[in-house]
Amino acid sequence: DQQVKQNSPSLSVQEGRISILNCDYTNSMFDYFLWYKKYPAEGPTFLISISSIKDKNEDGRFTVFLNKSAKHLSLHIVPSQPGDSAVYFCAASADGGATNKLIFGTGTLLAVQP
Amino acid sequence: EPEVTQTPSHQVTQMGQEVILRCVPISNHLYFYWYRQILGQKVEFLVSFYNNEISEKSEIFDDQFSVERPDGSNFTLKIRSTKLEDSAMYFCASSGGDRERQTYEQYFGPGTRLTVT
């Protein structure tokens, strides 16, 4: 059941450059999208989110873009820093009641080279 | 900054034994969740809990699983009779669930690594 897909298992970027992580979804009922960062042996850390009524949300070095017609979102990190090296998960939620369960993608391992 | 805490960080148990994983969600949050991640796989939803009852559960959350909020601060996941395939990282999460502001950010704990032998 691949409702949320991250097709790039890994990405390598030079420090100071832009990192672009991509995510596709299939369920048109999803109306809230989140990005999480995860280090080994730790829990996912919330980074940034976007509601389906918007197409862009920015927070410091992180910007999330949502293209509803393409069912695609992306996370831009600029400038990338070595401390950004981690696994990044895209997650989606549908407002189907009081649950708001998150459906996660498989993650993209970002390596930022000094 | 408030955070979700989980204990223990690592639990080793024998097949067939009962385990209880414990979580302390962020204090003013109303929605509570358990997720798990089997090694090398994606994070999967298990159950959500709101207003002292289960809101939704996944197919994984069968009769061997139960959740409880025994007091105003703890949220527990019990596995009644563990199987080898229950070995995974179990993450607790909580959310304020602000429908007015349309924000549903869930904040995760550090996880409990469950190893069933």
PDB file of C-alpha atoms in Angstrom:
ATOM      1  CA  ASP A   1       0.000   0.000   0.000  1.00  0.00           C
ATOM      2  CA  GLN A   2       2.243   2.761  -1.315  1.00  0.00           C
ATOM      3  CA  GLN A   3       0.083   5.811  -0.763  1.00  0.00           C
ATOM      4  CA  VAL A   4       3.137   7.968  -0.068  1.00  0.00           C
ATOM      5  CA  LYS A   5       6.258   7.410  -2.129  1.00  0.00           C
ATOM      6  CA  GLN A   6       9.766   8.738  -1.921  1.00  0.00           C
ATOM      7  CA  ASN A   7      11.433   7.395  -5.015  1.00  0.00           C
ATOM      8  CA  SER A   8      14.968   8.483  -4.176  1.00  0.00           C
ATOM      9  CA  PRO A   9      16.420   6.328  -1.420  1.00  0.00           C
ATOM     10  CA  SER A  10      19.445   8.603  -1.130  1.00  0.00           C
ATOM     11  CA  LEU A  11      20.748  12.025  -2.115  1.00  0.00           C
ATOM     12  CA  SER A  12      24.215  13.528  -1.818  1.00  0.00           C
ATOM     13  CA  VAL A  13      24.725  17.307  -1.843  1.00  0.00           C
ATOM     14  CA  GLN A  14      27.662  19.655  -1.274  1.00  0.00           C
ATOM     15  CA  GLU A  15      27.574  21.906   1.760  1.00  0.00           C
ATOM     16  CA  GLY A  16      26.070  25.297   0.897  1.00  0.00           C
ATOM     17  CA  ARG A  17      24.091  23.998  -2.063  1.00  0.00           C
ATOM     18  CA  ILE A  18      20.375  23.305  -2.256  1.00  0.00           C
ATOM     19  CA  SER A  19      18.934  19.916  -1.272  1.00  0.00           C
ATOM     20  CA  ILE A  20      15.649  18.970  -2.906  1.00  0.00           C
ATOM     21  CA  LEU A  21      13.775  15.977  -1.537  1.00  0.00           C
ATOM     22  CA  ASN A  22      10.720  14.747  -3.388  1.00  0.00           C
ATOM     23  CA  CYS A  23       7.555  12.955  -2.391  1.00  0.00           C
ATOM     24  CA  ASP A  24       4.538  11.723  -4.364  1.00  0.00           C
ATOM     25  CA  TYR A  25       1.178  10.614  -3.059  1.00  0.00           C
ATOM     26  CA  THR A  26      -1.785   8.809  -4.546  1.00  0.00           C
ATOM     27  CA  ASN A  27      -4.630   9.441  -2.102  1.00  0.00           C
ATOM     28  CA  SER A  28      -6.537  12.616  -3.034  1.00  0.00           C
ATOM     29  CA  MET A  29      -8.068  12.664   0.460  1.00  0.00           C
ATOM     30  CA  PHE A  30      -4.744  13.701   1.975  1.00  0.00           C
ATOM     31  CA  ASP A  31      -4.965  17.316   3.045  1.00  0.00           C
ATOM     32  CA  TYR A  32      -1.999  17.816   5.344  1.00  0.00           C
ATOM     33  CA  PHE A  33       1.612  16.980   4.655  1.00  0.00           C
ATOM     34  CA  LEU A  34       4.615  16.921   6.931  1.00  0.00           C
ATOM     35  CA  TRP A  35       8.345  16.403   6.684  1.00  0.00           C
ATOM     36  CA  TYR A  36      10.285  14.686   9.428  1.00  0.00           C
ATOM     37  CA  LYS A  37      14.004  14.252   9.911  1.00  0.00           C
ATOM     38  CA  LYS A  38      15.346  11.137  11.577  1.00  0.00           C
ATOM     39  CA  TYR A  39      18.724  10.212  12.939  1.00  0.00           C
ATOM     40  CA  PRO A  40      19.588   6.555  13.640  1.00  0.00           C
ATOM     41  CA  ALA A  41      18.186   5.242  16.941  1.00  0.00           C
ATOM     42  CA  GLU A  42      16.075   8.385  17.455  1.00  0.00           C
ATOM     43  CA  GLY A  43      12.447   9.252  16.837  1.00  0.00           C
ATOM     44  CA  PRO A  44      11.310  11.329  13.845  1.00  0.00           C
ATOM     45  CA  THR A  45      11.711  15.058  14.451  1.00  0.00           C
ATOM     46  CA  PHE A  46       9.074  17.340  12.967  1.00  0.00           C
ATOM     47  CA  LEU A  47      10.504  19.838  10.478  1.00  0.00           C
ATOM     48  CA  ILE A  48       7.800  21.577   8.522  1.00  0.00           C
ATOM     49  CA  SER A  49       4.245  21.027   7.345  1.00  0.00           C
ATOM     50  CA  ILE A  50       1.818  22.309   4.756  1.00  0.00           C
ATOM     51  CA  SER A  51      -1.935  22.291   4.445  1.00  0.00           C
ATOM     52  CA  SER A  52      -3.522  21.443   1.111  1.00  0.00           C
ATOM     53  CA  ILE A  53      -4.978  24.941   0.906  1.00  0.00           C
ATOM     54  CA  LYS A  54      -1.472  26.319   0.423  1.00  0.00           C
ATOM     55  CA  ASP A  55       1.200  25.664  -2.172  1.00  0.00           C
ATOM     56  CA  LYS A  56       4.227  26.830  -0.224  1.00  0.00           C
ATOM     57  CA  ASN A  57       5.377  27.081   3.354  1.00  0.00           C
ATOM     58  CA  GLU A  58       8.711  28.433   4.480  1.00  0.00           C
ATOM     59  CA  ASP A  59      10.558  28.179   7.772  1.00  0.00           C
ATOM     60  CA  GLY A  60      14.117  29.427   7.796  1.00  0.00           C
ATOM     61  CA  ARG A  61      16.249  27.238   5.525  1.00  0.00           C
ATOM     62  CA  PHE A  62      13.353  24.848   4.876  1.00  0.00           C
ATOM     63  CA  THR A  63      10.625  25.351   2.282  1.00  0.00           C
ATOM     64  CA  VAL A  64       7.951  22.871   1.332  1.00  0.00           C
ATOM     65  CA  PHE A  65       6.165  23.121  -2.007  1.00  0.00           C
ATOM     66  CA  LEU A  66       2.894  21.362  -2.760  1.00  0.00           C
ATOM     67  CA  ASN A  67       1.570  20.664  -6.251  1.00  0.00           C
ATOM     68  CA  LYS A  68      -1.878  19.190  -5.708  1.00  0.00           C
ATOM     69  CA  SER A  69      -2.651  18.579  -9.354  1.00  0.00           C
ATOM     70  CA  ALA A  70       0.505  16.481  -9.659  1.00  0.00           C
ATOM     71  CA  LYS A  71       0.091  15.000  -6.162  1.00  0.00           C
ATOM     72  CA  HIS A  72       3.668  15.965  -5.488  1.00  0.00           C
ATOM     73  CA  LEU A  73       5.505  17.785  -2.759  1.00  0.00           C
ATOM     74  CA  SER A  74       9.099  18.699  -2.243  1.00  0.00           C
ATOM     75  CA  LEU A  75      11.310  19.905   0.571  1.00  0.00           C
ATOM     76  CA  HIS A  76      14.020  22.420  -0.231  1.00  0.00           C
ATOM     77  CA  ILE A  77      16.882  22.977   2.170  1.00  0.00           C
ATOM     78  CA  VAL A  78      19.086  25.929   1.396  1.00  0.00           C
ATOM     79  CA  PRO A  79      21.882  26.282   2.195  1.00  0.00           C
ATOM     80  CA  SER A  80      22.517  22.647   3.109  1.00  0.00           C
ATOM     81  CA  GLN A  81      24.710  21.999   6.131  1.00  0.00           C
ATOM     82  CA  PRO A  82      26.535  18.811   7.222  1.00  0.00           C
ATOM     83  CA  GLY A  83      24.214  18.641  10.265  1.00  0.00           C
ATOM     84  CA  ASP A  84      21.292  18.166   7.864  1.00  0.00           C
ATOM     85  CA  SER A  85      22.590  14.687   7.040  1.00  0.00           C
ATOM     86  CA  ALA A  86      19.789  12.324   8.120  1.00  0.00           C
ATOM     87  CA  VAL A  87      16.864  10.342   6.745  1.00  0.00           C
ATOM     88  CA  TYR A  88      13.973  12.577   5.680  1.00  0.00           C
ATOM     89  CA  PHE A  89      10.443  11.210   5.743  1.00  0.00           C
ATOM     90  CA  CYS A  90       7.449  12.659   3.994  1.00  0.00           C
ATOM     91  CA  ALA A  91       4.130  11.964   5.734  1.00  0.00           C
ATOM     92  CA  ALA A  92       0.518  12.666   4.863  1.00  0.00           C
ATOM     93  CA  SER A  93      -2.722  12.871   6.779  1.00  0.00           C
ATOM     94  CA  ALA A  94      -6.391  12.985   5.849  1.00  0.00           C
ATOM     95  CA  ASP A  95      -8.859  14.866   7.990  1.00  0.00           C
ATOM     96  CA  GLY A  96     -11.171  11.912   8.307  1.00  0.00           C
ATOM     97  CA  GLY A  97     -12.122  12.464  11.906  1.00  0.00           C
ATOM     98  CA  ALA A  98     -10.223  12.616  15.151  1.00  0.00           C
ATOM     99  CA  THR A  99      -7.472  10.245  14.111  1.00  0.00           C
ATOM    100  CA  ASN A 100      -5.096  12.156  11.832  1.00  0.00           C
ATOM    101  CA  LYS A 101      -2.935   9.102  11.466  1.00  0.00           C
ATOM    102  CA  LEU A 102       0.174   9.738   9.432  1.00  0.00           C
ATOM    103  CA  ILE A 103       1.070   7.678   6.394  1.00  0.00           C
ATOM    104  CA  PHE A 104       4.832   7.742   5.896  1.00  0.00           C
ATOM    105  CA  GLY A 105       7.005   7.391   2.846  1.00  0.00           C
ATOM    106  CA  THR A 106      10.039   5.130   2.850  1.00  0.00           C
ATOM    107  CA  GLY A 107      12.471   7.968   3.458  1.00  0.00           C
ATOM    108  CA  THR A 108      15.405   9.569   1.657  1.00  0.00           C
ATOM    109  CA  LEU A 109      18.881   9.477   3.147  1.00  0.00           C
ATOM    110  CA  LEU A 110      20.464  12.893   2.689  1.00  0.00           C
ATOM    111  CA  ALA A 111      24.240  13.194   2.912  1.00  0.00           C
ATOM    112  CA  VAL A 112      25.641  16.705   2.936  1.00  0.00           C
ATOM    113  CA  GLN A 113      29.338  16.663   2.074  1.00  0.00           C
ATOM    114  CA  PRO A 114      31.579  19.311   3.681  1.00  0.00           C
TER     115      PRO A 114
ATOM    116  CA  GLU B   1      10.980  22.610  25.149  1.00  0.00           C
ATOM    117  CA  PRO B   2       8.320  19.979  25.895  1.00  0.00           C
ATOM    118  CA  GLU B   3       9.020  16.548  24.515  1.00  0.00           C
ATOM    119  CA  VAL B   4       7.585  13.060  24.352  1.00  0.00           C
ATOM    120  CA  THR B   5       9.464  10.552  26.481  1.00  0.00           C
ATOM    121  CA  GLN B   6       9.446   6.765  26.256  1.00  0.00           C
ATOM    122  CA  THR B   7      10.636   3.964  28.509  1.00  0.00           C
ATOM    123  CA  PRO B   8      12.421   1.658  28.316  1.00  0.00           C
ATOM    124  CA  SER B   9      14.764   2.546  25.479  1.00  0.00           C
ATOM    125  CA  HIS B  10      15.394  -1.139  24.802  1.00  0.00           C
ATOM    126  CA  GLN B  11      13.333  -4.157  25.841  1.00  0.00           C
ATOM    127  CA  VAL B  12      14.341  -7.758  25.242  1.00  0.00           C
ATOM    128  CA  THR B  13      11.689 -10.386  25.809  1.00  0.00           C
ATOM    129  CA  GLN B  14      11.021 -14.006  25.020  1.00  0.00           C
ATOM    130  CA  MET B  15       8.354 -15.059  22.567  1.00  0.00           C
ATOM    131  CA  GLY B  16       4.991 -15.416  24.257  1.00  0.00           C
ATOM    132  CA  GLN B  17       5.758 -12.960  27.045  1.00  0.00           C
ATOM    133  CA  GLU B  18       3.790  -9.789  27.715  1.00  0.00           C
ATOM    134  CA  VAL B  19       5.451  -6.396  27.362  1.00  0.00           C
ATOM    135  CA  ILE B  20       4.316  -2.921  28.265  1.00  0.00           C
ATOM    136  CA  LEU B  21       5.853   0.055  26.530  1.00  0.00           C
ATOM    137  CA  ARG B  22       5.429   3.376  28.259  1.00  0.00           C
ATOM    138  CA  CYS B  23       5.141   6.909  26.987  1.00  0.00           C
ATOM    139  CA  VAL B  24       4.653  10.321  28.501  1.00  0.00           C
ATOM    140  CA  PRO B  25       3.128  12.593  25.833  1.00  0.00           C
ATOM    141  CA  ILE B  26       3.452  16.363  25.775  1.00  0.00           C
ATOM    142  CA  SER B  27       1.302  17.580  28.631  1.00  0.00           C
ATOM    143  CA  ASN B  28      -1.302  19.714  26.847  1.00  0.00           C
ATOM    144  CA  HIS B  29      -1.751  17.404  23.887  1.00  0.00           C
ATOM    145  CA  LEU B  30      -5.035  15.617  23.279  1.00  0.00           C
ATOM    146  CA  TYR B  31      -4.223  13.044  20.607  1.00  0.00           C
ATOM    147  CA  PHE B  32      -1.901  10.093  21.185  1.00  0.00           C
ATOM    148  CA  TYR B  33      -0.474   7.561  18.785  1.00  0.00           C
ATOM    149  CA  TRP B  34       1.683   4.492  18.515  1.00  0.00           C
ATOM    150  CA  TYR B  35       3.728   3.729  15.427  1.00  0.00           C
ATOM    151  CA  ARG B  36       6.324   1.103  14.745  1.00  0.00           C
ATOM    152  CA  GLN B  37       9.240   0.700  12.369  1.00  0.00           C
ATOM    153  CA  ILE B  38      10.555  -2.732  11.542  1.00  0.00           C
ATOM    154  CA  LEU B  39      14.233  -2.604  10.619  1.00  0.00           C
ATOM    155  CA  GLY B  40      14.655  -1.378   7.038  1.00  0.00           C
ATOM    156  CA  GLN B  41      10.966  -0.618   6.570  1.00  0.00           C
ATOM    157  CA  LYS B  42       8.796   2.472   6.779  1.00  0.00           C
ATOM    158  CA  VAL B  43       7.202   3.903   9.904  1.00  0.00           C
ATOM    159  CA  GLU B  44       3.745   2.332  10.238  1.00  0.00           C
ATOM    160  CA  PHE B  45       0.688   3.576  12.113  1.00  0.00           C
ATOM    161  CA  LEU B  46      -0.649   1.256  14.809  1.00  0.00           C
ATOM    162  CA  VAL B  47      -3.293   3.113  16.778  1.00  0.00           C
ATOM    163  CA  SER B  48      -4.617   6.545  17.679  1.00  0.00           C
ATOM    164  CA  PHE B  49      -6.240   7.485  20.964  1.00  0.00           C
ATOM    165  CA  TYR B  50      -8.413  10.454  21.795  1.00  0.00           C
ATOM    166  CA  ASN B  51     -10.800  11.267  24.608  1.00  0.00           C
ATOM    167  CA  ASN B  52      -9.897   8.049  26.432  1.00  0.00           C
ATOM    168  CA  GLU B  53     -10.728   5.735  23.607  1.00  0.00           C
ATOM    169  CA  ILE B  54      -9.225   4.311  20.447  1.00  0.00           C
ATOM    170  CA  SER B  55     -10.004   6.500  17.434  1.00  0.00           C
ATOM    171  CA  GLU B  56      -8.553   4.252  14.793  1.00  0.00           C
ATOM    172  CA  LYS B  57      -6.379   1.171  14.608  1.00  0.00           C
ATOM    173  CA  SER B  58      -4.520  -0.463  11.785  1.00  0.00           C
ATOM    174  CA  GLU B  59      -4.660  -4.094  10.674  1.00  0.00           C
ATOM    175  CA  ILE B  60      -1.448  -4.685  12.620  1.00  0.00           C
ATOM    176  CA  PHE B  61      -3.171  -3.738  15.876  1.00  0.00           C
ATOM    177  CA  ASP B  62      -4.886  -7.061  16.542  1.00  0.00           C
ATOM    178  CA  ASP B  63      -6.239  -8.540  19.772  1.00  0.00           C
ATOM    179  CA  GLN B  64      -2.715  -9.005  21.118  1.00  0.00           C
ATOM    180  CA  PHE B  65      -2.317  -5.234  21.367  1.00  0.00           C
ATOM    181  CA  SER B  66      -3.975  -2.821  23.746  1.00  0.00           C
ATOM    182  CA  VAL B  67      -3.470   0.786  24.790  1.00  0.00           C
ATOM    183  CA  GLU B  68      -4.270   2.581  27.968  1.00  0.00           C
ATOM    184  CA  ARG B  69      -3.987   5.996  29.532  1.00  0.00           C
ATOM    185  CA  PRO B  70      -3.933   4.916  33.167  1.00  0.00           C
ATOM    186  CA  ASP B  71      -3.503   8.419  34.561  1.00  0.00           C
ATOM    187  CA  GLY B  72      -3.225  11.997  33.323  1.00  0.00           C
ATOM    188  CA  SER B  73       0.289  11.629  32.019  1.00  0.00           C
ATOM    189  CA  ASN B  74       1.144   8.104  30.862  1.00  0.00           C
ATOM    190  CA  PHE B  75       0.128   6.322  27.669  1.00  0.00           C
ATOM    191  CA  THR B  76       0.975   2.640  27.369  1.00  0.00           C
ATOM    192  CA  LEU B  77       1.078  -0.001  24.668  1.00  0.00           C
ATOM    193  CA  LYS B  78       0.726  -3.595  25.804  1.00  0.00           C
ATOM    194  CA  ILE B  79       1.542  -6.610  23.680  1.00  0.00           C
ATOM    195  CA  ARG B  80      -0.052  -9.587  25.361  1.00  0.00           C
ATOM    196  CA  SER B  81       1.886 -12.465  23.826  1.00  0.00           C
ATOM    197  CA  THR B  82       4.851 -11.306  21.802  1.00  0.00           C
ATOM    198  CA  LYS B  83       5.875 -12.897  18.519  1.00  0.00           C
ATOM    199  CA  LEU B  84       9.221 -12.766  16.744  1.00  0.00           C
ATOM    200  CA  GLU B  85       7.714 -10.448  14.124  1.00  0.00           C
ATOM    201  CA  ASP B  86       6.855  -7.887  16.810  1.00  0.00           C
ATOM    202  CA  SER B  87      10.548  -6.985  16.962  1.00  0.00           C
ATOM    203  CA  ALA B  88      10.704  -3.332  15.911  1.00  0.00           C
ATOM    204  CA  MET B  89      11.175   0.242  17.098  1.00  0.00           C
ATOM    205  CA  TYR B  90       7.971   1.469  18.680  1.00  0.00           C
ATOM    206  CA  PHE B  91       7.346   5.194  18.627  1.00  0.00           C
ATOM    207  CA  CYS B  92       4.832   7.094  20.688  1.00  0.00           C
ATOM    208  CA  ALA B  93       3.592  10.432  19.348  1.00  0.00           C
ATOM    209  CA  SER B  94       1.261  13.144  20.523  1.00  0.00           C
ATOM    210  CA  SER B  95      -0.498  16.043  18.891  1.00  0.00           C
ATOM    211  CA  GLY B  96      -2.472  19.082  19.937  1.00  0.00           C
ATOM    212  CA  GLY B  97      -4.749  18.537  16.961  1.00  0.00           C
ATOM    213  CA  ASP B  98      -5.744  22.142  16.423  1.00  0.00           C
ATOM    214  CA  ARG B  99      -8.580  21.945  13.916  1.00  0.00           C
ATOM    215  CA  GLU B 100      -9.134  25.687  13.955  1.00  0.00           C
ATOM    216  CA  ARG B 101      -5.591  26.416  12.835  1.00  0.00           C
ATOM    217  CA  GLN B 102      -5.534  23.230  10.789  1.00  0.00           C
ATOM    218  CA  THR B 103      -2.326  22.053  12.394  1.00  0.00           C
ATOM    219  CA  TYR B 104      -1.765  18.409  13.077  1.00  0.00           C
ATOM    220  CA  GLU B 105       1.895  18.163  13.795  1.00  0.00           C
ATOM    221  CA  GLN B 106       2.706  15.016  15.690  1.00  0.00           C
ATOM    222  CA  TYR B 107       5.713  14.989  17.961  1.00  0.00           C
ATOM    223  CA  PHE B 108       7.497  11.708  18.388  1.00  0.00           C
ATOM    224  CA  GLY B 109       9.344  10.167  21.275  1.00  0.00           C
ATOM    225  CA  PRO B 110      12.799   8.585  20.927  1.00  0.00           C
ATOM    226  CA  GLY B 111      11.337   5.096  20.603  1.00  0.00           C
ATOM    227  CA  THR B 112      11.601   1.759  22.371  1.00  0.00           C
ATOM    228  CA  ARG B 113      13.538  -0.961  20.602  1.00  0.00           C
ATOM    229  CA  LEU B 114      11.688  -4.226  21.220  1.00  0.00           C
ATOM    230  CA  THR B 115      13.599  -7.412  20.574  1.00  0.00           C
ATOM    231  CA  VAL B 116      11.663 -10.680  20.776  1.00  0.00           C
ATOM    232  CA  THR B 117      13.795 -13.806  20.996  1.00  0.00           C
TER     233      THR B 117
END
